[in-house]
Short mmCIF file of C-alpha atoms in Angstrom, two decimals:
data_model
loop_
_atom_site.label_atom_id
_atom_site.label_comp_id
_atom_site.label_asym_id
_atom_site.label_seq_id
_atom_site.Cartn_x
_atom_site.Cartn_y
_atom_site.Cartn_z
CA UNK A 1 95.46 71.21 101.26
CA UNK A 2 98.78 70.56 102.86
CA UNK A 3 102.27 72.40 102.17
CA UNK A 4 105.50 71.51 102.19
CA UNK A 5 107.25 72.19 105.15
CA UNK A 6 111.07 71.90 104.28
CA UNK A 7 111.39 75.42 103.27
CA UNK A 8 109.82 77.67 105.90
CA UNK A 9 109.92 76.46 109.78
CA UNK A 10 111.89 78.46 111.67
CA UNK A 11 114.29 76.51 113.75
CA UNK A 12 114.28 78.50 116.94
CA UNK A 13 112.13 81.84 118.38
CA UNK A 14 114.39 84.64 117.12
CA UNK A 15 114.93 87.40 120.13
CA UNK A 16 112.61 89.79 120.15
CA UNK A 17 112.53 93.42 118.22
CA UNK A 18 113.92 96.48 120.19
CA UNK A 19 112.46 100.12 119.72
CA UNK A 20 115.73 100.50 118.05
CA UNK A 21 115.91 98.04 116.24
CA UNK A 22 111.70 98.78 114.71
CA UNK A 23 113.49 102.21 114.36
CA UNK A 24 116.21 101.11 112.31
CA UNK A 25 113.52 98.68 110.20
CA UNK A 26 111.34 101.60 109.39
CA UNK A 27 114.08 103.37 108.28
CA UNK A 28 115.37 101.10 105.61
CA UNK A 29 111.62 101.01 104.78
CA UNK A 30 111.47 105.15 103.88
CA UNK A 31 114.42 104.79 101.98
CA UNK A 32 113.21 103.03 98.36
CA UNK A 33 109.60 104.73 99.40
CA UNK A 34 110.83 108.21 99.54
CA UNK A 35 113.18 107.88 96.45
CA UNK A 36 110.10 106.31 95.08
CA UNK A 37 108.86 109.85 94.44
CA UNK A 38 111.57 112.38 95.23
CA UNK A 39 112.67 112.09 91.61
CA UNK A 40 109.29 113.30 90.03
CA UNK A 41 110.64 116.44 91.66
CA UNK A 42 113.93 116.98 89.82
CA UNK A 43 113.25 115.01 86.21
CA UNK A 44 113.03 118.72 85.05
CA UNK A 45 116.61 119.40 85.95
CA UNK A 46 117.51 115.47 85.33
CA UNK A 47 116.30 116.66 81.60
CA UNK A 48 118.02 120.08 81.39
CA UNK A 49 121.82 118.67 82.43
CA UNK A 50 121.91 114.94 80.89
CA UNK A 51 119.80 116.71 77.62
CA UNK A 52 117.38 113.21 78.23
CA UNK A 53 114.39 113.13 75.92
CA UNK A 54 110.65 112.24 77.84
CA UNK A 55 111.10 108.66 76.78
CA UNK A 56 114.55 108.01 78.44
CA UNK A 57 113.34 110.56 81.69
CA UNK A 58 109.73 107.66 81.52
CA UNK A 59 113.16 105.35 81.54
CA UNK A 60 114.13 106.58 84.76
CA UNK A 61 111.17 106.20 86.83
CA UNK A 62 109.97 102.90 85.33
CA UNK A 63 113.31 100.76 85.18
CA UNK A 64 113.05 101.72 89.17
CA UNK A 65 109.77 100.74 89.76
CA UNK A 66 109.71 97.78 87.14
CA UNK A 67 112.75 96.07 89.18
CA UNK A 68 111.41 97.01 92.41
CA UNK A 69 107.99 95.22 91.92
CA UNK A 70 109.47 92.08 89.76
CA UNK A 71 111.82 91.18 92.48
CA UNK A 72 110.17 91.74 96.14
CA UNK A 73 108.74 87.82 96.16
CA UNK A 74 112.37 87.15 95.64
CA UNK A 75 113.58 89.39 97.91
CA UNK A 76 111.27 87.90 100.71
CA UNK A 77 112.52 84.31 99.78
CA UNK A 78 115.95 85.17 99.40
CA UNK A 79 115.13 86.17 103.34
CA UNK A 80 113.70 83.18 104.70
CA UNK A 81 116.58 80.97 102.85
CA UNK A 82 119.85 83.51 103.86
CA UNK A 83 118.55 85.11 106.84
CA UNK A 84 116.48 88.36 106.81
CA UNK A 85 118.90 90.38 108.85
CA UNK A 86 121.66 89.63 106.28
CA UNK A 87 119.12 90.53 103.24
CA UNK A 88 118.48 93.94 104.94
CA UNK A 89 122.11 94.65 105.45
CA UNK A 90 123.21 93.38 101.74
CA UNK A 91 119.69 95.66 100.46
CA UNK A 92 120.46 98.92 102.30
CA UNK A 93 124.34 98.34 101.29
CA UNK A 94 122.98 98.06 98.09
CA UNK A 95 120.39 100.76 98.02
CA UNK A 96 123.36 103.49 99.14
CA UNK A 97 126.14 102.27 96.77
CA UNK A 98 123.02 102.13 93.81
CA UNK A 99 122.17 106.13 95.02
CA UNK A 100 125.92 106.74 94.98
CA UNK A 101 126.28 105.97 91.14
CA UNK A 102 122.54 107.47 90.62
CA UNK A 103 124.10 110.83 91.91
CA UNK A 104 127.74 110.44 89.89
CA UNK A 105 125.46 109.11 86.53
CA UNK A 106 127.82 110.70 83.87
CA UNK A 107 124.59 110.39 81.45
CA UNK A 108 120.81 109.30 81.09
CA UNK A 109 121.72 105.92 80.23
CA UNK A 110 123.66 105.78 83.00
CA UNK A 111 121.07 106.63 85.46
CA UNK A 112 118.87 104.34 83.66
CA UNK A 113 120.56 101.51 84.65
CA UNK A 114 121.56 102.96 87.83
CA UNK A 115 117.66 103.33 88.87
CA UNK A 116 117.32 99.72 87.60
CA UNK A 117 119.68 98.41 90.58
CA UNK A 118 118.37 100.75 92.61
CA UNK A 119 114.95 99.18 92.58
CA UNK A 120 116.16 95.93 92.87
CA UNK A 121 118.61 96.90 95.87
CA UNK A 122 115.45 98.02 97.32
CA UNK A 123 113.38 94.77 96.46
CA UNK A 124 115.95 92.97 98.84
CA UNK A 125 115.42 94.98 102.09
CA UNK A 126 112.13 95.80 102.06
CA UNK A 127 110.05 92.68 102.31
CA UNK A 128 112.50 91.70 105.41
CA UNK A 129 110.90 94.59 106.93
CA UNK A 130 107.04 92.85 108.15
CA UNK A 131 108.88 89.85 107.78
CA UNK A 132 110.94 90.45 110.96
CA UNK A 133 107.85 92.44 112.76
CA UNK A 134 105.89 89.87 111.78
CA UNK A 135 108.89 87.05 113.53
CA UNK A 136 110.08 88.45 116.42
CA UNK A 137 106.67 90.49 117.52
CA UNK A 138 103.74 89.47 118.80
CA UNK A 139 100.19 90.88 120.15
CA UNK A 140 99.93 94.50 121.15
CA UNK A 141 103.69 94.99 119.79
CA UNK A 142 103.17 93.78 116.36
CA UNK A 143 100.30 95.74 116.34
CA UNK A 144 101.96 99.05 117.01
CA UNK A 145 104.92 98.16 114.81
CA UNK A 146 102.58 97.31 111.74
CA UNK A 147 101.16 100.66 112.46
CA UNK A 148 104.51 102.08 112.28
CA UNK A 149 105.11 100.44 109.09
CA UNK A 150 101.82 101.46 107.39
CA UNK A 151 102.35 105.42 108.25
CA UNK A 152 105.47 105.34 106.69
CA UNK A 153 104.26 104.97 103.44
CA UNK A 154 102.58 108.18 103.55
CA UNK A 155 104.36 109.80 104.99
CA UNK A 156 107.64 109.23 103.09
CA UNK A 157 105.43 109.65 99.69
CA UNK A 158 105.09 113.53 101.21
CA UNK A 159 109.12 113.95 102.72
CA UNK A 160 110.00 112.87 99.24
CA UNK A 161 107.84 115.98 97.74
CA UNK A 162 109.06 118.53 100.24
CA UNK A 163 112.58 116.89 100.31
CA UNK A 164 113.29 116.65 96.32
CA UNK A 165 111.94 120.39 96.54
CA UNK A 166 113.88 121.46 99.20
CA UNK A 167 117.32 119.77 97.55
CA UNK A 168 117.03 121.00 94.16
CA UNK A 169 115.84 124.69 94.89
CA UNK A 170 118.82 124.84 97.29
CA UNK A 171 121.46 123.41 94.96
CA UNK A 172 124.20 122.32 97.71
CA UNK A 173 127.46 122.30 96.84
CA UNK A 174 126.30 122.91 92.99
CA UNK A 175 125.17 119.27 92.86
CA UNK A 176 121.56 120.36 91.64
CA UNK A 177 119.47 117.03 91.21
CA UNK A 178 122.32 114.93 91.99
CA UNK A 179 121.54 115.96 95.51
CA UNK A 180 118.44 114.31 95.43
CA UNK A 181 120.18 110.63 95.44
CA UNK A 182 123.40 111.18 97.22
CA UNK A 183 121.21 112.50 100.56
CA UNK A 184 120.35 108.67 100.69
CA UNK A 185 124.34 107.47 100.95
CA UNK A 186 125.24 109.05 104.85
CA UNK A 187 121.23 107.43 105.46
CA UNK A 188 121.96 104.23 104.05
CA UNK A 189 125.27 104.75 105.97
CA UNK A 190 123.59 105.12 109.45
CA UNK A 191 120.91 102.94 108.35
CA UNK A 192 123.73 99.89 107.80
CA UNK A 193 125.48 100.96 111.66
CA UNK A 194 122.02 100.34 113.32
CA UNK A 195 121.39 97.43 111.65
CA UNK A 196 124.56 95.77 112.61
CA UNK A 197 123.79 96.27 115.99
CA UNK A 198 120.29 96.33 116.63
CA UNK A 199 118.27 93.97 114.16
CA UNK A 200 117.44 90.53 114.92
CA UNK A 201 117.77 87.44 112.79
CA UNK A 202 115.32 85.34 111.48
CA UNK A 203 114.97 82.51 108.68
CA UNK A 204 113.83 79.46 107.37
CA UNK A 205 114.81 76.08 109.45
CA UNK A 206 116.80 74.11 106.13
CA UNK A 207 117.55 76.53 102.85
CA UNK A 208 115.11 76.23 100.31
CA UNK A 209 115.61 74.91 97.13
CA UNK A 210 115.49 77.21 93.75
CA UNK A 211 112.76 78.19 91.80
CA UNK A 212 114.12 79.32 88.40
CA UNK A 213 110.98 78.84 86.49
CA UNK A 214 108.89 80.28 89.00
CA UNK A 215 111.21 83.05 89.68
CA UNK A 216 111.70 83.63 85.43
CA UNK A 217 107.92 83.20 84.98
CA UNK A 218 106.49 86.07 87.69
CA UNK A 219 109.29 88.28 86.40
CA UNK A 220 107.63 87.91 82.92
CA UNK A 221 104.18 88.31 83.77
CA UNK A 222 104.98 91.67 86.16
CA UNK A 223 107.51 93.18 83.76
CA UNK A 224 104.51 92.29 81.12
CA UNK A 225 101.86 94.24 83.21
CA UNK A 226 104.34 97.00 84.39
CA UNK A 227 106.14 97.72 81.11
CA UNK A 228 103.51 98.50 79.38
CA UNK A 229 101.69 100.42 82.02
CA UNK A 230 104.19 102.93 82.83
CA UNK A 231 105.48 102.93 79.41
CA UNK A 232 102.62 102.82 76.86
CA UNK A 233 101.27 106.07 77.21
CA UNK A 234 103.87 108.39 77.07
CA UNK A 235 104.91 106.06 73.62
CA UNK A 236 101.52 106.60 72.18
CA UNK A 237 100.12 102.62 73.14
CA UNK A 238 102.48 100.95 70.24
CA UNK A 239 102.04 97.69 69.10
CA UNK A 240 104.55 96.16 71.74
CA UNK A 241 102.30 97.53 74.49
CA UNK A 242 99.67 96.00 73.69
CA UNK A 243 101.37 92.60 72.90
CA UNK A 244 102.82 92.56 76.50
CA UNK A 245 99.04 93.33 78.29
CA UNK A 246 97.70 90.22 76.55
CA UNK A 247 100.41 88.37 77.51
CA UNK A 248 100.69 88.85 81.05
CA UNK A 249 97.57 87.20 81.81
CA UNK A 250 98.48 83.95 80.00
CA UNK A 251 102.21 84.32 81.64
CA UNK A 252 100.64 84.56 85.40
CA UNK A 253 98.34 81.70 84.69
CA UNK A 254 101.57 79.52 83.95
CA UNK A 255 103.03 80.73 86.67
CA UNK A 256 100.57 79.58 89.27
CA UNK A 257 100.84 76.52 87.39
CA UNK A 258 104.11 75.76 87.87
CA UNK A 259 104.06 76.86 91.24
CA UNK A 260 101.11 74.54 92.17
CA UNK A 261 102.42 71.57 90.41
CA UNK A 262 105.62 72.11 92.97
CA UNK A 263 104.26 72.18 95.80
CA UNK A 264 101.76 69.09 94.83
CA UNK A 265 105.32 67.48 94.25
CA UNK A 266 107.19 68.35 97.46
CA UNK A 267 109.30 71.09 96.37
CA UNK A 268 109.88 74.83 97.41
CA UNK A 269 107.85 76.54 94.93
CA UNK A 270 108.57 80.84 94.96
CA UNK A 271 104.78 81.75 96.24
CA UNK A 272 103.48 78.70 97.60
CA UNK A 273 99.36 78.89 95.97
CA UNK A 274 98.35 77.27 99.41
CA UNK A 275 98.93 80.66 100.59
CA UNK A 276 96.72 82.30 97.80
CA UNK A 277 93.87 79.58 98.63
CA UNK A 278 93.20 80.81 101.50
CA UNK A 279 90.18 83.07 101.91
CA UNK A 280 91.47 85.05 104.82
CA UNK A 281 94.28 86.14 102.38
CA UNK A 282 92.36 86.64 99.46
CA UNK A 283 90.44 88.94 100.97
CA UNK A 284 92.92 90.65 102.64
CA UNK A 285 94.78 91.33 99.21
CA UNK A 286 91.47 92.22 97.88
CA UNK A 287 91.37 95.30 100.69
CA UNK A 288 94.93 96.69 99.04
CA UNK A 289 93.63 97.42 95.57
CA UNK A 290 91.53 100.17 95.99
CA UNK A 291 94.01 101.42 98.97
CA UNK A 292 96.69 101.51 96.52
CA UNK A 293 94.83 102.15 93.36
CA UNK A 294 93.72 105.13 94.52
CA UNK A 295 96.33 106.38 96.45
CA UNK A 296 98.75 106.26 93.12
CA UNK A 297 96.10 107.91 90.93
CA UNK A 298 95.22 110.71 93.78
CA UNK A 299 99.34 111.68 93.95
CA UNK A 300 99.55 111.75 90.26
CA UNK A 301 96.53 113.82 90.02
CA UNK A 302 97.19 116.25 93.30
CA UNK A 303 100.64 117.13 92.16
CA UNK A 304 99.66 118.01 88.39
CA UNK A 305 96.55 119.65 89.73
CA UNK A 306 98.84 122.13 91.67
CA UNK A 307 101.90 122.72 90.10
CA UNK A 308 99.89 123.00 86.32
CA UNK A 309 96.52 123.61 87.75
CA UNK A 310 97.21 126.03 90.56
CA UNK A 311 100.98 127.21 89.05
CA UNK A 312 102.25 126.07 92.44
CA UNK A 313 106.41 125.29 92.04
CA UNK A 314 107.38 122.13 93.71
CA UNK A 315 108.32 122.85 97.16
CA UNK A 316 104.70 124.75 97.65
CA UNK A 317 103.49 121.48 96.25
CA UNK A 318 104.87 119.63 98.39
CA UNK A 319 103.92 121.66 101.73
CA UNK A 320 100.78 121.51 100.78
CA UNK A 321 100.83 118.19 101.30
CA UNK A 322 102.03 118.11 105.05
CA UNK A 323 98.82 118.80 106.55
CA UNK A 324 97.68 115.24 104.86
CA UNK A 325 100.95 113.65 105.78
CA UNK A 326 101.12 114.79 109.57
CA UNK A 327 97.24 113.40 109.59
CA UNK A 328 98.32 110.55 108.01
CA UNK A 329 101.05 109.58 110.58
CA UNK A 330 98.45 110.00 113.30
CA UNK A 331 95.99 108.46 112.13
CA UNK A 332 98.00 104.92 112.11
CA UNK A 333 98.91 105.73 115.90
CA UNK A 334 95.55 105.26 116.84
CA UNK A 335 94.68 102.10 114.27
CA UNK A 336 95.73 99.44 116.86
CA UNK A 337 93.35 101.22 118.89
CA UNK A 338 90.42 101.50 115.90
CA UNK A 339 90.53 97.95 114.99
CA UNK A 340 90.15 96.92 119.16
CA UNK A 341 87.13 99.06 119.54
CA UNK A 342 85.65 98.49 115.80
CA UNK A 343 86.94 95.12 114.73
CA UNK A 344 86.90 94.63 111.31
CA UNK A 345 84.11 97.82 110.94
CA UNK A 346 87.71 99.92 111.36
CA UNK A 347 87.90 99.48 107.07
CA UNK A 348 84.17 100.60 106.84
CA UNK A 349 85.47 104.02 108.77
CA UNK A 350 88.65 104.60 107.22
CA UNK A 351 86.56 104.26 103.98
CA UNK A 352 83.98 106.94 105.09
CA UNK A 353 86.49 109.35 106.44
CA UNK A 354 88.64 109.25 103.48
CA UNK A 355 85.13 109.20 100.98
CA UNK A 356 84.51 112.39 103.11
CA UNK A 357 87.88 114.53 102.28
CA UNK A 358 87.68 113.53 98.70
CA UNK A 359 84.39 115.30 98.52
CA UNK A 360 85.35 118.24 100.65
CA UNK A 361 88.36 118.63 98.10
CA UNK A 362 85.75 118.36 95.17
CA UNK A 363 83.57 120.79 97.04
CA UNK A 364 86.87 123.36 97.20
CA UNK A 365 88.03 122.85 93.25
CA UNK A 366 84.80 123.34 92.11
CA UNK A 367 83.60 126.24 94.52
CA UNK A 368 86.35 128.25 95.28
CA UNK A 369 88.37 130.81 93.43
CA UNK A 370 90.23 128.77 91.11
CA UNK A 371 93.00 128.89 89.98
CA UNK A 372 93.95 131.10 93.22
CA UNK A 373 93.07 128.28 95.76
CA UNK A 374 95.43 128.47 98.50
CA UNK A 375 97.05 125.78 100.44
CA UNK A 376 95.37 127.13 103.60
CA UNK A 377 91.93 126.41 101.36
CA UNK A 378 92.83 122.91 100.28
CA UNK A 379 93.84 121.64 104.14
CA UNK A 380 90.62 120.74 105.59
CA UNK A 381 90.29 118.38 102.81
CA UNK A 382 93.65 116.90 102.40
CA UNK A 383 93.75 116.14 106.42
CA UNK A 384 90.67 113.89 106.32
CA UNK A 385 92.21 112.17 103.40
CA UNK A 386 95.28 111.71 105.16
CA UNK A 387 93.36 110.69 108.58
CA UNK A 388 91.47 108.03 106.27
CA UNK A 389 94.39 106.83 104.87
CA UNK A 390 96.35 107.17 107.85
CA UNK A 391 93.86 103.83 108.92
CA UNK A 392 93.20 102.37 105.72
CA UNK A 393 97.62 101.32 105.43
CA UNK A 394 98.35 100.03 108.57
CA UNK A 395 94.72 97.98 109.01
CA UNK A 396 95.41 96.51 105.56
CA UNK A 397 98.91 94.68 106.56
CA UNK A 398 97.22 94.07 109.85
CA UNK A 399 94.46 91.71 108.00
CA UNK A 400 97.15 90.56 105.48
CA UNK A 401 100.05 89.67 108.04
CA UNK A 402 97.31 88.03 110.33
CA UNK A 403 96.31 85.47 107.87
CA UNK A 404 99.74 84.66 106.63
CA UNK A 405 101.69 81.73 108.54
CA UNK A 406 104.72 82.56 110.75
CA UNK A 407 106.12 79.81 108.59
CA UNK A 408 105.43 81.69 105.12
CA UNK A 409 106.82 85.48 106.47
CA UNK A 410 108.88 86.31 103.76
CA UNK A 411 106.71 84.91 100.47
CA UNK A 412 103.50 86.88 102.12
CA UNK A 413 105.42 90.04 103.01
CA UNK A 414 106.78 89.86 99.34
CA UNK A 415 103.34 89.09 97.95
CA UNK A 416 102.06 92.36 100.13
CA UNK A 417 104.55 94.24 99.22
CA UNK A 418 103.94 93.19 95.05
CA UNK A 419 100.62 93.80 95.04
CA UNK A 420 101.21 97.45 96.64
CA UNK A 421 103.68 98.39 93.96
CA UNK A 422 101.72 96.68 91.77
CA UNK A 423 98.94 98.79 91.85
CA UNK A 424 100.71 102.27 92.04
CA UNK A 425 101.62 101.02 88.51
CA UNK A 426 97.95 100.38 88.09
CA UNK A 427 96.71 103.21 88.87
CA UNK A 428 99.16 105.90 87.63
CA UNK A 429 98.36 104.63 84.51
CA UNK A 430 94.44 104.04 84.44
CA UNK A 431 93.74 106.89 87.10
CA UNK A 432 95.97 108.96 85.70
CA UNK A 433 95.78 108.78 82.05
CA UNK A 434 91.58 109.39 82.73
CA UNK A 435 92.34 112.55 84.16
CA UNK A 436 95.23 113.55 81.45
CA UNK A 437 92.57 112.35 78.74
CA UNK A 438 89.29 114.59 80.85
CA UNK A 439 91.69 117.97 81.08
CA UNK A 440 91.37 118.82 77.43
CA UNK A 441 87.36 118.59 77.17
CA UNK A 442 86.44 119.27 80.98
CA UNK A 443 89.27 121.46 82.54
CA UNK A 444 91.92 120.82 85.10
CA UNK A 445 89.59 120.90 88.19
CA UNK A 446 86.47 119.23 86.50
CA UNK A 447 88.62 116.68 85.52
CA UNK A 448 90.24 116.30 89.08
CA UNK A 449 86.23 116.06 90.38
CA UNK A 450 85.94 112.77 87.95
CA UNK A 451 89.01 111.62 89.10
CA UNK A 452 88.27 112.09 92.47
CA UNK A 453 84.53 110.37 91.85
CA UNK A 454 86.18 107.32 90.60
CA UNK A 455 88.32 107.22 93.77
CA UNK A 456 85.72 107.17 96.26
CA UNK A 457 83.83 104.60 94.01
CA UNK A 458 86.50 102.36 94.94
CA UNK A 459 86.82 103.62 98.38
CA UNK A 460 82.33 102.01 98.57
CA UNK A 461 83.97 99.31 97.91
CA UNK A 462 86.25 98.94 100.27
CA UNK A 463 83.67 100.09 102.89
CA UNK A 464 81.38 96.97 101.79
CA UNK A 465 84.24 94.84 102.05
CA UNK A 466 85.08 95.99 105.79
CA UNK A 467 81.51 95.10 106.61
CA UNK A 468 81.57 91.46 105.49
CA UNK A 469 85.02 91.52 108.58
CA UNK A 470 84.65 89.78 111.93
CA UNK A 471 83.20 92.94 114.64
CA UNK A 472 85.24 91.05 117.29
CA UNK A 473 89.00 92.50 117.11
CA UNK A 474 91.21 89.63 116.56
CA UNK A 475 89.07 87.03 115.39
CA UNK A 476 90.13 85.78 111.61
CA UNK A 477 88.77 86.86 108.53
CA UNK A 478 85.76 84.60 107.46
CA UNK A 479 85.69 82.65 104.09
CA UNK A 480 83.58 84.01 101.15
CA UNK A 481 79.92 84.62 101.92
CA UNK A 482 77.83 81.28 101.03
#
């Protein structure tokens, strides 16, 4: 099958990536990430001052992550047309002026919409983020900067614990949570100065045309899956929930519709399908949903588990976490290094590792002296979860970004970036609403062991899938077995 090729050539070798200028990249990447989560921390106080009922706080988090996941195939388009550099500059301007009026919000509604832009300030920068690693790096370097990028993650999902903790126990200046979105403006601020002098330029060789119906069409069918998801249960599944799940099926199949009968026809279609229909990146998206799946259900879980489980407030929550985080961030130093040695078998060891601390976890919640586990107790555990995930991150944009054309750089690093917030959506709600639904009959730590069980289920998975890679580092993912 042959694409179009007016849309996504780049017209000359941008200059190469400097250590600042990764720095400055992975920077605007923990931004949305860590405000991703730092407001579970303070919806309490959110609650308290703006007098918000559950269903407008549910508001807050999902408009965020509803806008962020809608628009990142945009955002990565928007980059190859415009220019990434100038999409990451506009999306962190963006992201601090949106965190500005987050922090000034006068009243739940307010913040609402405030969130809203937020999440779509951050579906502009991110995706230029392994769009410009994956342009202006090559080999060894793009190896160590996907690592980079994949440690991030997890490590800005546990700074946003500690630091939404930290902020709101402290109260500076009186702002209480307001402090939790204005310590992103003098960030965004540096983050901008850096930016300006240290990120390269890439983009498409002639501007793409528009894809309104494209664009109009995935927007339905994620706002259809997402709505719902992060929505339905705290309303008690209504009627409209239910509607919108049906739907969003029957609105993606449209969408690829439209998108293949563009590019049959010449034209610049959002998500190219040529780019779906290949088996390298099928199976590389494949690897991401029980990464991400899980990882969203086992932070939902964890931090009820120990602040209503364990009474633990939320900065102890969040310290506990470190261990896993500071395991985490190693453990993607030495991926490059995994995936030269193993090859593909790198997934089937990540898998094991991380199968391993869910069980030791399991072992401690069901063994020890509940409900006065300490964090010291729960370490061992959490740090071969975070060394598993610490591989399983940076190995899966490694496969992904390897199969995905130079040429097609900002529709795949949007697609990998979907699919990731995608499935925190996913599993928050199916992860998490089994363990909310198992606490009543089972307990709080019985129903963490199912939870948990479930997890490594899809973590066997994964392992099988890392078996069916190449052994030989470097060599492409093969096609479906025969």
């Amino acid at each position: 099958m042959t694409t179009t090729t007016t849309s996504v050539r780049t017209a000359a070798p941008p200059r190469g990536l400097t250590a600042l200028g990764l720095l400055t990249l992975l920077l605007g990447t923990a931004l949305p990430m860590i405000d991703f989560f730092i407001v579970n921390v303070a919806l309490p106080a959110i609650e308290h001052d703006l007098h918000a009922p559950p269903a407008t706080l549910e508001m807050v988090v999902a408009g965020y992550a509803v806008a962020y996941a809608v628009l990142l195939v945009l955002g990565g388009r928007l980059g190859d047309t415009y220019g990434r550099r100038r999409l990451f500059l506009w999306g962190v301007a963006a992201f601090g002026l949106t965190s500005l009026a987050c922090g000034l919000a006068p009243d739940a509604w307010w913040l609402v919409a405030a969130r809203a832009a937020q999440g779509a300030a951050s579906a502009a920068l991110l995706p230029q983020v392994l769009a410009t690693i994956h342009a202006t790096t090559s080999g060894e370097r793009r190896a160590r900067a996907v690592a980079l990028y994949g440690s991030v993650g997890g490590v800005s999902v546990v700074l946003g614990q500690v630091l939404g903790g930290l902020l709101v126990a402290a109260d500076p200046a009186g702002t209480g949570w307001r402090a939790v979105f204005l310590v992103n403006v003098p960030v965004a601020v540096a983050a901008l100065v850096c930016a300006l002098r240290s990120v390269p330029d890439s983009r498409a060789e002639r501007p793409a045309r528009g894809d309104l119906a494209g664009t109009a069409l995935l927007g339905a069918a994620l706002i259809a899956l997402l709505l719902p998801l992060t929505e339905g249960r705290a309303a008690g599944w209504p009627l409209w929930s239910v509607l919108m799940l049906c739907a969003a099926p029957l609105l993606a199949a449209g969408f690829y519709g439209v998108e293949r009968q563009g590019e049959r026809a010449g034209a610049s279609p959002l998500l190219p399908p040529s780019l779906l229909t290949a088996p390298e990146v099928r199976r590389g998206l494949l690897l991401g949903l029980p990464v991400f799946v899980g990882f969203a259900g086992w932070m939902f879980t964890s931090a009820v588990t120990l602040q209503q489980g364990l009474g633990y407030g939320p900065l102890r929550a969040g310290l506990t976490l470190v261990p896993m985080g500071v395991a985490q961030f190693a453990a993607s130093m030495v991926a490059p290094r995994a995936v030269r040695r193993f090859g593909g078998r790198a997934v089937t060891l990540a898998a094991a590792v991380h199968i391993a601390g869910l069980v030791t976890v399991t072992a401690t919640a069901l063994l020890g002296p509940w409900p006065q586990l300490s964090p010291l107790a729960l370490s061992p555990g959490l740090v071969l979860c975070g060394l598993g995930q610490g591989l399983q991150l940076p190995l899966y944009y490694r496969i992904l970004l390897a199969a995905i054309p130079a040429r097609l750089a900002g529709a795949g690093s949007g697609l990998a970036a979907t699919l990731q917030q995608s499935c925190l959506a996913v599993g928050v709600a199916t992860l998490g609403s089994l363990f909310l639904s198992l606490v009543p009959g089972l307990g709080m730590r019985r129903a963490l062991a199912v939870v948990l069980a479930v997890q490594a289920a899809g973590l066997l998975g994964l392992g099988w899938l890392g078996l069916r890679l190449p052994r030989v580092p470097g060599q492409p993912l093969p096609g479906p077995p025969r």
